[in-house]
XYZ file of C-alpha atoms in Angstrom:
395
model
C -35.945 12.889 -11.484
C -34.089 14.833 -8.781
C -34.158 18.001 -10.894
C -37.889 17.651 -11.455
C -38.486 17.178 -7.726
C -36.386 20.229 -6.907
C -38.281 22.336 -9.418
C -41.712 21.174 -8.279
C -40.943 21.494 -4.565
C -39.283 24.886 -5.121
C -42.338 26.269 -6.909
C -44.683 24.858 -4.289
C -42.570 26.152 -1.415
C -42.643 29.643 -2.912
C -46.417 29.400 -3.099
C -46.576 28.070 0.446
C -44.380 30.777 1.922
C -46.671 33.454 0.537
C -49.645 31.863 2.274
C -50.504 31.535 5.959
C -52.068 28.142 5.364
C -50.287 24.954 6.432
C -48.774 22.739 3.759
C -51.670 20.287 3.754
C -54.183 23.092 3.161
C -52.283 24.743 0.338
C -53.173 21.935 -2.074
C -56.843 22.253 -1.196
C -56.722 26.033 -1.490
C -55.127 25.895 -4.926
C -57.766 23.468 -6.175
C -60.524 25.610 -4.638
C -59.333 28.794 -6.291
C -58.833 27.184 -9.670
C -62.304 25.664 -9.626
C -63.949 29.015 -10.017
C -66.203 28.479 -6.993
C -64.120 30.552 -4.571
C -63.558 34.295 -4.396
C -62.305 34.329 -7.968
C -65.063 34.662 -10.518
C -63.309 32.477 -13.044
C -60.268 30.180 -13.319
C -56.851 31.715 -13.766
C -55.844 31.984 -17.425
C -53.963 28.940 -18.633
C -51.423 30.986 -20.633
C -50.393 32.841 -17.480
C -49.865 29.578 -15.649
C -47.821 28.130 -18.499
C -45.659 31.245 -18.804
C -45.103 31.496 -15.055
C -44.335 27.815 -14.595
C -42.119 27.685 -17.668
C -40.257 30.776 -16.552
C -39.647 29.314 -13.119
C -38.425 25.995 -14.492
C -36.188 27.828 -16.924
C -34.720 29.909 -14.121
C -34.041 26.802 -12.042
C -32.328 25.128 -15.025
C -30.225 28.238 -15.662
C -29.226 28.525 -11.997
C -28.293 24.834 -11.821
C -26.244 25.094 -15.023
C -24.449 28.196 -13.734
C -23.601 26.452 -10.472
C -22.236 23.445 -12.323
C -20.091 25.679 -14.493
C -18.756 27.480 -11.403
C -18.045 24.166 -9.697
C -20.384 25.023 -6.831
C -22.410 22.184 -5.259
C -26.163 22.203 -5.901
C -28.189 23.928 -3.166
C -29.716 21.762 -0.464
C -33.484 21.521 -0.166
C -35.083 23.927 2.278
C -37.144 22.647 5.195
C -40.303 23.694 3.338
C -39.295 21.779 0.218
C -38.526 18.674 2.297
C -41.890 19.009 4.076
C -43.681 19.255 0.738
C -41.864 16.219 -0.618
C -42.672 14.233 2.526
C -46.333 15.226 2.186
C -46.561 13.247 -1.064
C -48.258 9.882 -0.390
C -45.125 7.851 -1.193
C -45.877 5.244 1.486
C -49.366 4.654 0.108
C -48.028 4.519 -3.434
C -45.331 2.073 -2.347
C -47.892 -0.254 -0.765
C -49.969 -0.059 -3.942
C -46.850 -0.805 -5.984
C -46.134 -3.799 -3.763
C -49.617 -5.209 -4.366
C -49.277 -4.580 -8.095
C -45.986 -6.484 -8.087
C -47.808 -9.517 -6.706
C -50.400 -9.657 -9.489
C -49.708 -12.625 -11.764
C -49.243 -11.748 -15.417
C -50.753 -13.872 -18.179
C -48.136 -16.144 -19.701
C -48.264 -14.487 -23.124
C -47.528 -11.053 -21.594
C -44.562 -12.009 -19.431
C -41.824 -12.097 -22.043
C -42.624 -8.746 -23.749
C -43.261 -7.038 -20.397
C -40.062 -8.243 -18.730
C -38.087 -7.673 -21.933
C -39.099 -4.010 -21.851
C -37.930 -3.750 -18.226
C -34.653 -5.523 -19.079
C -34.020 -3.153 -21.972
C -34.911 -0.053 -19.935
C -32.721 -0.801 -16.902
C -29.980 -2.942 -18.442
C -30.703 -6.170 -16.564
C -28.253 -9.011 -17.240
C -30.486 -12.081 -17.383
C -27.558 -14.343 -18.309
C -26.619 -14.231 -14.620
C -30.077 -15.289 -13.433
C -30.549 -18.821 -12.113
C -33.665 -19.026 -14.315
C -33.307 -17.177 -17.615
C -36.727 -18.162 -18.985
C -38.910 -15.066 -18.531
C -42.084 -17.165 -18.558
C -41.003 -18.635 -15.223
C -41.608 -15.352 -13.330
C -45.305 -15.154 -12.554
C -45.255 -11.523 -11.458
C -42.944 -8.537 -11.274
C -42.148 -9.206 -7.613
C -40.689 -12.614 -8.464
C -38.682 -11.030 -11.258
C -37.266 -8.392 -8.874
C -36.267 -11.087 -6.389
C -34.723 -13.409 -8.957
C -31.826 -15.524 -7.767
C -28.451 -15.692 -9.480
C -26.345 -18.610 -10.631
C -23.987 -19.614 -7.801
C -20.805 -19.116 -9.799
C -21.467 -15.538 -10.949
C -20.837 -13.921 -7.525
C -17.657 -15.434 -6.054
C -16.769 -14.108 -2.597
C -13.389 -12.423 -2.248
C -11.370 -14.429 0.293
C -8.424 -12.042 0.689
C -10.528 -9.083 1.847
C -12.133 -8.941 5.287
C -14.977 -6.760 3.939
C -16.950 -7.531 0.772
C -19.823 -5.841 -1.015
C -23.276 -6.694 0.376
C -25.045 -5.914 -2.903
C -24.761 -5.142 -6.578
C -24.789 -1.400 -7.107
C -22.775 1.782 -7.183
C -20.553 3.244 -4.468
C -21.995 6.594 -3.372
C -19.488 7.342 -0.624
C -17.002 5.734 1.747
C -14.417 6.709 4.313
C -13.872 7.578 7.970
C -16.705 8.732 10.231
C -15.644 12.040 11.767
C -17.360 14.057 14.491
C -20.337 11.641 14.527
C -21.391 12.928 11.088
C -21.610 10.561 8.110
C -21.612 11.564 4.434
C -24.419 10.078 2.331
C -22.789 11.668 -0.714
C -19.849 14.020 -0.897
C -20.570 17.166 1.107
C -24.043 16.102 2.330
C -24.134 14.555 5.798
C -26.431 13.033 8.382
C -26.167 12.447 12.125
C -24.753 9.060 13.135
C -26.785 9.048 16.358
C -30.034 9.894 14.550
C -29.304 7.202 11.984
C -28.606 4.346 14.410
C -30.479 5.588 17.474
C -29.340 5.085 21.093
C -27.152 2.035 21.647
C -27.825 -0.100 24.720
C -24.868 -1.438 26.636
C -22.588 1.338 25.375
C -20.767 3.927 27.450
C -22.936 6.825 28.620
C -20.001 9.162 29.254
C -21.223 12.556 28.069
C -17.637 13.601 27.371
C -17.369 11.001 24.621
C -18.890 11.462 21.185
C -21.480 9.008 19.921
C -18.885 7.683 17.464
C -16.392 6.964 20.265
C -19.039 5.191 22.346
C -19.513 2.661 19.511
C -15.848 1.680 19.455
C -14.647 -1.266 21.512
C -10.997 -0.215 21.311
C -9.413 3.268 21.283
C -6.936 1.919 18.735
C -9.703 1.483 16.140
C -11.592 3.850 13.854
C -15.173 3.934 12.583
C -15.640 3.588 8.819
C -18.618 3.650 6.479
C -19.569 2.773 2.919
C -22.802 3.442 0.998
C -23.980 1.181 -1.851
C -26.852 2.341 -4.082
C -28.922 -0.335 -5.850
C -30.513 0.817 -9.112
C -33.807 -0.692 -10.358
C -31.939 -2.962 -12.784
C -29.607 -4.403 -10.154
C -29.882 -7.739 -8.371
C -32.169 -6.872 -5.416
C -30.955 -9.309 -2.738
C -28.301 -8.296 -0.229
C -25.726 -10.527 1.454
C -23.575 -10.560 4.560
C -20.399 -8.548 3.879
C -18.370 -10.194 6.674
C -18.366 -13.055 9.158
C -20.262 -11.582 12.111
C -23.009 -11.999 14.703
C -26.140 -9.887 14.444
C -27.280 -9.051 17.954
C -30.055 -6.526 17.399
C -32.517 -5.360 14.776
C -33.917 -1.838 14.900
C -36.724 -0.836 12.537
C -37.274 2.878 11.947
C -40.622 3.622 10.233
C -40.407 6.771 8.157
C -40.752 8.409 4.782
C -40.121 6.628 1.502
C -38.446 9.351 -0.525
C -36.277 8.460 -3.498
C -32.652 7.580 -2.681
C -31.483 8.312 -6.213
C -28.008 9.933 -6.008
C -29.464 13.195 -7.311
C -31.968 13.308 -4.445
C -29.282 12.234 -1.945
C -27.252 15.286 -3.001
C -30.304 17.525 -2.516
C -31.837 16.409 0.809
C -29.646 16.502 3.907
C -30.211 13.551 6.269
C -32.243 11.710 3.640
C -31.195 8.360 5.139
C -32.376 9.483 8.578
C -35.798 10.554 7.296
C -36.466 7.379 5.307
C -37.695 4.062 6.653
C -34.822 1.702 7.380
C -33.835 -1.527 9.108
C -30.549 -1.442 11.028
C -28.831 -4.702 11.985
C -26.074 -4.258 14.575
C -23.633 -6.691 16.121
C -19.974 -7.683 16.345
C -17.298 -8.848 13.943
C -13.622 -9.655 14.394
C -12.677 -5.987 14.859
C -15.605 -4.868 17.044
C -18.800 -2.979 16.202
C -20.514 -3.724 12.885
C -23.825 -2.624 11.382
C -25.685 -3.073 8.110
C -28.657 -0.806 7.410
C -31.122 -1.361 4.578
C -32.697 1.987 3.656
C -36.159 2.022 2.086
C -37.181 4.288 -0.782
C -40.115 5.135 -3.036
C -41.710 1.840 -4.142
C -39.285 0.014 -1.833
C -41.343 -0.069 1.357
C -40.813 -3.810 1.607
C -37.519 -4.752 3.268
C -37.136 -8.419 4.128
C -34.575 -10.057 6.419
C -34.587 -13.811 5.867
C -33.961 -14.934 9.444
C -36.506 -12.518 10.974
C -40.077 -13.332 10.023
C -41.498 -10.813 12.523
C -40.194 -7.809 10.597
C -43.001 -5.861 8.894
C -42.107 -2.674 7.026
C -44.211 0.134 5.489
C -47.170 -0.282 7.834
C -50.103 2.092 7.198
C -49.675 3.833 10.567
C -46.578 4.753 12.538
C -45.373 7.347 15.028
C -42.772 9.740 13.691
C -39.432 9.381 15.395
C -40.271 5.938 16.782
C -38.329 2.719 16.332
C -38.873 -0.940 17.154
C -36.146 -3.162 18.554
C -35.673 -6.898 18.550
C -32.790 -8.616 20.278
C -31.363 -11.788 18.780
C -29.319 -12.647 21.858
C -32.233 -14.230 23.734
C -34.882 -15.570 21.345
C -37.820 -17.907 21.708
C -38.774 -19.192 18.274
C -37.233 -22.435 17.077
C -36.229 -21.121 13.652
C -34.116 -18.426 15.264
C -32.552 -20.788 17.799
C -31.100 -22.864 14.987
C -29.178 -19.822 13.744
C -28.054 -18.570 17.151
C -25.058 -19.589 19.198
C -26.026 -19.153 22.827
C -22.343 -19.035 23.843
C -21.830 -15.500 22.539
C -25.346 -14.620 21.411
C -26.599 -13.322 18.113
C -27.347 -14.677 14.675
C -24.155 -16.048 13.122
C -23.695 -15.035 9.473
C -20.937 -15.999 7.088
C -19.408 -13.663 4.525
C -21.402 -13.860 1.299
C -24.443 -15.526 2.911
C -27.838 -14.339 1.608
C -29.276 -11.941 4.193
C -32.356 -10.199 2.787
C -33.975 -8.479 -0.163
C -35.657 -5.335 -1.478
C -38.600 -5.261 -3.838
C -36.811 -2.651 -5.931
C -33.438 -0.897 -5.886
C -32.499 0.994 -2.726
C -29.454 1.623 -0.509
C -27.241 -0.308 1.918
C -25.156 1.563 4.527
C -22.313 -0.226 6.326
C -20.879 1.284 9.538
C -18.082 -0.680 11.149
C -15.141 -0.570 13.500
C -11.727 -1.517 12.142
C -8.025 -0.956 12.837
C -6.598 2.375 11.797
C -4.636 0.715 9.004
C -7.838 -0.413 7.269
C -8.020 0.973 3.736
C -10.698 0.907 1.040
C -9.932 -0.359 -2.458
C -12.692 1.733 -4.051
C -13.354 4.762 -6.196
C -16.415 7.035 -5.738
C -19.128 6.127 -8.199
C -17.656 2.795 -9.243
C -19.820 -0.233 -9.952
C -19.595 -3.044 -7.423
C -21.014 -6.558 -7.203
C -21.878 -8.906 -4.360
C -18.779 -10.562 -2.904
C -16.206 -8.185 -4.374
C -13.661 -6.826 -1.916
C -14.295 -3.369 -0.462
C -11.168 -3.026 1.633
C -8.677 -4.701 3.939
C -6.168 -4.145 6.691
C -2.424 -4.123 6.100
C -2.134 -7.657 7.386
C -4.349 -8.983 4.613
C -3.490 -9.678 1.001
C -4.629 -7.587 -1.970
C -8.229 -7.929 -3.090
C -8.933 -10.578 -5.698
C -12.019 -9.292 -7.447
């Protein structure tokens, strides 16, 4: 999928660069010329288009293969290619997909339809609380299926556990306020989280240092990618208090690892919901990143959250504080002594309507170490890392 996007966007960007028209007008211009009603007397010959397009795709495949053989990383998308990708109506398509997911299927169609999905994406239905496929009225219910309680035990010897089923894209220290979404491809920490109220405003300090509550600590991160066949709910990775929710409307580009390696700051461009607060070692945040067909991000204790709205202002974000709340449902989950929504490690926190990405950014002692390997599979509740004072992980 990532290779196809690179090829398509590369061809379109080459066409765009040779024209003085803006991106949005290039599509119209191409259709106008090919219709035969413009300055051209007849449509362009189909063989020429096939040869040109095939030659370009072949060149891109050859270049990619040569780079892989040389060990060189794949080239990042240009600003024009990113603009073209973002011009695709992925938000509209995601809303349409969401409505389609809510359409009830006839009973006779449910088993063959879901069986095809299970076979395609390798879903393990033996873990589902309800294994009978006829029970799921629509695809949305199937995506949000619950699991049997015993299949996701929470690691008790690790202070940090996995918030979701998925694959580890990257993890490690945050250096120079830049975070890696995959190896070698970064994004700005400040752009990702936005300005933090109540933090130091000392211009001499980096944004990373302003998040830390103790100079003896470090800032760490871990990225978990949820594939379409994974369990789509996410859970609290630690015992903590969520003090603020920040919703960033944005694009809904694919977060497939291939695309994450291609588009710098992909997680900053996409719609996301960042929950920030405090845990035993200081600052902690969990960010659910949206993606194509994953415009719907739900947080169970926050019924006001509405994602993938038809209209939004680029670069905007919407905050909600959980320290002082008015609705009764929230008050039941909030301790007014310290403020914030109290969550226990392993507690169900929210859900996607399809696979996406979870980014954890957290403060911890310098002796904190991950017990992970890049690319490894991980499941909810499994240990991600611990400090030297804790025992080994019991997965």
